[in-house]
Structure formats: structure tokens, C-alpha cells
PDB file of C-alpha atoms in Angstrom:
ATOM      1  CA  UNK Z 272     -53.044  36.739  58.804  1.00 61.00           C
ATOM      2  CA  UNK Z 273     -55.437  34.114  59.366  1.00 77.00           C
ATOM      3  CA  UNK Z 274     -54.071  31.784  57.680  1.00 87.00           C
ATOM      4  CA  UNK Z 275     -51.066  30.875  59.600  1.00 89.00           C
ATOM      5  CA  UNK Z 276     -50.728  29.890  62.906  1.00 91.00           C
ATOM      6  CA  UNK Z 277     -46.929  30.787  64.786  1.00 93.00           C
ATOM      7  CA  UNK Z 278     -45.917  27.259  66.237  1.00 95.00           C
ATOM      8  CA  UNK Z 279     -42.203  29.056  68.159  1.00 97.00           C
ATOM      9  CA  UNK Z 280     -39.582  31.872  67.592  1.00 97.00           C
ATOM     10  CA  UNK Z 281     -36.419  29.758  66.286  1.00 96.00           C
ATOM     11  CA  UNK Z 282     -34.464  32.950  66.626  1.00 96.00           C
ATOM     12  CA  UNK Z 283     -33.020  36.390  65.233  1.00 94.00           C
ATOM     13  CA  UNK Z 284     -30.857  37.163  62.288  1.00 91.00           C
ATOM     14  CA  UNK Z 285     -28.668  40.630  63.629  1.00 87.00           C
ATOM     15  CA  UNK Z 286     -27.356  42.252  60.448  1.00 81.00           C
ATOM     16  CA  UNK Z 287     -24.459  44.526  60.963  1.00 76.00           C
ATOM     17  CA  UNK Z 288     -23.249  46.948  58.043  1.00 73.00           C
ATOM     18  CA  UNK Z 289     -19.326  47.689  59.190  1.00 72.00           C
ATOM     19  CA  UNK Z 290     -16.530  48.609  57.107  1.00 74.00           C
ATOM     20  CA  UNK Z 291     -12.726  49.169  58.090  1.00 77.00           C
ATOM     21  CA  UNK Z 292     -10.787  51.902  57.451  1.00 78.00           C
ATOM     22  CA  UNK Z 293      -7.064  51.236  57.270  1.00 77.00           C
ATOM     23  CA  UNK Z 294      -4.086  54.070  57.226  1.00 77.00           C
ATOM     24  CA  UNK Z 295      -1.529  52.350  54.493  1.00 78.00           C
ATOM     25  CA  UNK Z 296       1.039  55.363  55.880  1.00 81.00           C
ATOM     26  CA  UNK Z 297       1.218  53.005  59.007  1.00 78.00           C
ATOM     27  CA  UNK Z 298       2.035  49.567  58.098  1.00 76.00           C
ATOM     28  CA  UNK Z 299       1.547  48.635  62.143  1.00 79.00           C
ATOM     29  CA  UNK Z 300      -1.750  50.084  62.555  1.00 77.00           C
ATOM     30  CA  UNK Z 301      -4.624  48.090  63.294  1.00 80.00           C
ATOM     31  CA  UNK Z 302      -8.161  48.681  60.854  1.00 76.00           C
ATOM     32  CA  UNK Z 303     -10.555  50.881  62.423  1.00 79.00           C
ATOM     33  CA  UNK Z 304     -13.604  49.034  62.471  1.00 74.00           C
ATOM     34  CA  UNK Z 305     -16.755  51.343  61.682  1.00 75.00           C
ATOM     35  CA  UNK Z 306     -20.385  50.351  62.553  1.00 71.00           C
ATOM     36  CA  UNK Z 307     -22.692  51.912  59.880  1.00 68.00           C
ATOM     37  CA  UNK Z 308     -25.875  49.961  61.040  1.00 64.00           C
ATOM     38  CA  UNK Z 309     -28.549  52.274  61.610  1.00 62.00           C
ATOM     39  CA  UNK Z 310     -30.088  50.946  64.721  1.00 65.00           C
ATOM     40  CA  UNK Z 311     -30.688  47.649  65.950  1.00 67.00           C
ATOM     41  CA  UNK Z 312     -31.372  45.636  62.113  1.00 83.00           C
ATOM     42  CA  UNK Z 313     -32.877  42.246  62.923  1.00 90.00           C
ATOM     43  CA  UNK Z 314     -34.840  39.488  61.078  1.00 93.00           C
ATOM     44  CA  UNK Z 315     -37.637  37.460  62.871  1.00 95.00           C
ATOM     45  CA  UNK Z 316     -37.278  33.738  61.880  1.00 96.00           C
ATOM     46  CA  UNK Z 317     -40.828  31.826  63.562  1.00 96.00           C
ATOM     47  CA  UNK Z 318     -41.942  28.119  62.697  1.00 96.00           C
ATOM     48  CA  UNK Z 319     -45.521  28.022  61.258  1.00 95.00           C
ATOM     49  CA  UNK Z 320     -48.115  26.371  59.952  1.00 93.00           C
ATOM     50  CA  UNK Z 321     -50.137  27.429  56.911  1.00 91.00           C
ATOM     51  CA  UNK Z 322     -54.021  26.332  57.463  1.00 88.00           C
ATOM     52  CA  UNK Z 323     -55.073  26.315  53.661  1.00 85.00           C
ATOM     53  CA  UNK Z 324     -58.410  27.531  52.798  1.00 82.00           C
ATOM     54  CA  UNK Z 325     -59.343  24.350  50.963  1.00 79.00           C
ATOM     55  CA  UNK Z 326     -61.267  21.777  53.292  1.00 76.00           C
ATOM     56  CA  UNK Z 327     -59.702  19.051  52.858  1.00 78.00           C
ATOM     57  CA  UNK Z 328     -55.918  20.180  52.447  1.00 84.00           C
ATOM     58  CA  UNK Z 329     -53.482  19.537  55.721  1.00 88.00           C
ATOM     59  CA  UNK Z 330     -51.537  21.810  56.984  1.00 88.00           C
ATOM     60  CA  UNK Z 331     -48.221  22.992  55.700  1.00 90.00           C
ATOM     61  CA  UNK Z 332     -45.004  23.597  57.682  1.00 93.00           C
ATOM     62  CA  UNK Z 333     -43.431  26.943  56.789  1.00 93.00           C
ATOM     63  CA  UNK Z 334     -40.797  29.316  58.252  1.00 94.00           C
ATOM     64  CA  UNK Z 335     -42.064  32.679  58.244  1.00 93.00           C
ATOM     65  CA  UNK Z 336     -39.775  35.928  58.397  1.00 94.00           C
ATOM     66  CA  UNK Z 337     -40.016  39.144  59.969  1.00 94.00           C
ATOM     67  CA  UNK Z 338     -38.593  42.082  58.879  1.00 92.00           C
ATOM     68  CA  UNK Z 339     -39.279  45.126  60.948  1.00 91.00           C
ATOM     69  CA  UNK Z 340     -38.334  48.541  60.531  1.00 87.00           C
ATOM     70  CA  UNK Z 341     -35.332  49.255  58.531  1.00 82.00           C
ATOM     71  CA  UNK Z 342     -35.512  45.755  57.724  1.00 87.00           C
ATOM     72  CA  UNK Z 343     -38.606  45.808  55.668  1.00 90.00           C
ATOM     73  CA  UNK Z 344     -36.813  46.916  52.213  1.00 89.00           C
ATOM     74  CA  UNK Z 345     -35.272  43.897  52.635  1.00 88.00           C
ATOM     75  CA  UNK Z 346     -37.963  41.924  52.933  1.00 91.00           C
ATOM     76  CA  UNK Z 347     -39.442  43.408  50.051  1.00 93.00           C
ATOM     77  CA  UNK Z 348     -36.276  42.315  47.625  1.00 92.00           C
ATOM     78  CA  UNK Z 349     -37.410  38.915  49.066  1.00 91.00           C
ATOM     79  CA  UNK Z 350     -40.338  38.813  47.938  1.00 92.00           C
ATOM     80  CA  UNK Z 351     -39.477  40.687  44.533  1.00 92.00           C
ATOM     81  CA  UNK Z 352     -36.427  37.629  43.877  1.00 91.00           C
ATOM     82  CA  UNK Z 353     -38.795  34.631  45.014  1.00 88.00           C
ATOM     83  CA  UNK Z 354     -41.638  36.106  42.249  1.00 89.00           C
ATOM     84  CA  UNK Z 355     -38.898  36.046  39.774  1.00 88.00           C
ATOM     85  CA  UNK Z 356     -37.489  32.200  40.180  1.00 88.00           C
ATOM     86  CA  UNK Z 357     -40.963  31.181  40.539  1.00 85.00           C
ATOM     87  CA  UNK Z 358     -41.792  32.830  37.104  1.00 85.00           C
ATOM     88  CA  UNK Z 359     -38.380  31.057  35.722  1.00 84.00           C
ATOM     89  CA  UNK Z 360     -39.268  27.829  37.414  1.00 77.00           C
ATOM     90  CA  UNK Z 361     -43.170  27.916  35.425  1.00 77.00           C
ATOM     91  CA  UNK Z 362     -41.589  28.757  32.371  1.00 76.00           C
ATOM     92  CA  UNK Z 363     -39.005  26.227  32.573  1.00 74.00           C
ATOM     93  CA  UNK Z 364     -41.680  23.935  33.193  1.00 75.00           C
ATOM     94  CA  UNK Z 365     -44.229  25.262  30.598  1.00 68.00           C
ATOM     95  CA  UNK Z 366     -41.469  25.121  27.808  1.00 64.00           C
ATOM     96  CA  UNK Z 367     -40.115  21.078  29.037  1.00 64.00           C
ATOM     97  CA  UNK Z 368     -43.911  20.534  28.807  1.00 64.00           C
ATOM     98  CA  UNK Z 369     -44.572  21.933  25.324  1.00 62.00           C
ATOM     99  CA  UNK Z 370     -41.103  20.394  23.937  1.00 54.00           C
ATOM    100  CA  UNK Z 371     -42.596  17.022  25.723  1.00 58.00           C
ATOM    101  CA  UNK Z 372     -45.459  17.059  23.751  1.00 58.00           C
ATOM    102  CA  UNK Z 373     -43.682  18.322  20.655  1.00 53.00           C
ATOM    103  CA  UNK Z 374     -40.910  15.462  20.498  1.00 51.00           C
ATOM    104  CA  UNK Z 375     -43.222  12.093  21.911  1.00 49.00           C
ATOM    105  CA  UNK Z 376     -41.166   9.014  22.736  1.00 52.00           C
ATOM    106  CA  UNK Z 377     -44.227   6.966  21.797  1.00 50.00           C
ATOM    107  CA  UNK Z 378     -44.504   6.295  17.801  1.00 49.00           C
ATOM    108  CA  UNK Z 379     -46.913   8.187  15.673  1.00 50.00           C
ATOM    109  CA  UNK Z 380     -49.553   5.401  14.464  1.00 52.00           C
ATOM    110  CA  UNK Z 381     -49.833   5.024  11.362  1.00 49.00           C
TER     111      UNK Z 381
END
């Protein structure tokens, strides 16, 4: 979008699904190695800088990810865990705001 501006590639994250397979009738015998990727599964990783909408707010430093392809349901859990530990981290902060005011460390007057 718009909004951000790629400063550089810093690289690319190759994720590799292998398993081994091992024949216990053959104490000797080296683990076959199996390669279940299914194609070439990569993740983008750019520098960037987030130009917020507001006209008087700087620009923020972010790393952006890319994840194309078979990659993308990945990306998707990303998104789905960082909504969730955001929603913890307001609630945490909502409830150590309401116990704040609830418990004062200043005396009641009076």
C-alpha cells in the first residue's frame, strides 16, 4: 500500500518441511532424509518505513514480511496470533488501569 515505503530486501527465510525415516532392523543404516516441501517455500523480510496518515506524525521503521504462495497460510496465522496478544496486551492494560483506579495510593480526603 501507500502507506509504506520499501527502504531494502534484508533477505529470505527458506522453510524446508523434511522428516527422516530410519530402518531400526539395521542398526548401521544411515536416516533417509525426505524433503516434503512443496516447492520453493520462502518468506520476504524488507526494511520499511510506515508514512502515517496523520500530518504531523514521523515516520516509523518497520520490517515488513512477505509470504507468497504456499507461504501465505502462514502469514495469515501471523496475523491471526499478533491480533490475539494485542487483545491480551489491552486487556491486561484495561484491567491494571481499572484496579489502579480502584486501589489509589493517594488517601481518600476526608
Amino acid at each position: 500500500p501507500e502507506d509504506f515505503e520499501l527502504v531494502k530486501k534484508l533477505g529470505t527465510v527458506v522453510i524446508k518441511e523434511v522428516f527422516e525415516v530410519r530402518d531400526y532392523s539395521r542398526p548401521l543404516a544411515e536416516p533417509v532424509v525426505i524433503d516434503s516441501s512443496p516447492g520453493p517455500s520462502v518468506i520476504h523480510l524488507y526494511a520499511a518505513r510506515y508514512m502515517p496518515s496523520a500530518p504531523f506524525d514521523a515516520p516509523v521503521s518497520v520490517l515488513l514480511k512477505e509470504f507468497p504462495g504456499p507461504m501465505a497460510k502462514y502469514g495469515d496465522q501471523e496475523v491471526l496470533i499478533y491480533n490475539h496478544l494485542l487483545r491480551s496486551a489491552r486487556a491486561d492494560t484495561a484491567a491494571s488501569q481499572d484496579l489502579n483506579a480502584f486501589i489509589s495510593l493517594e488517601p481518600s480526603p476526608g
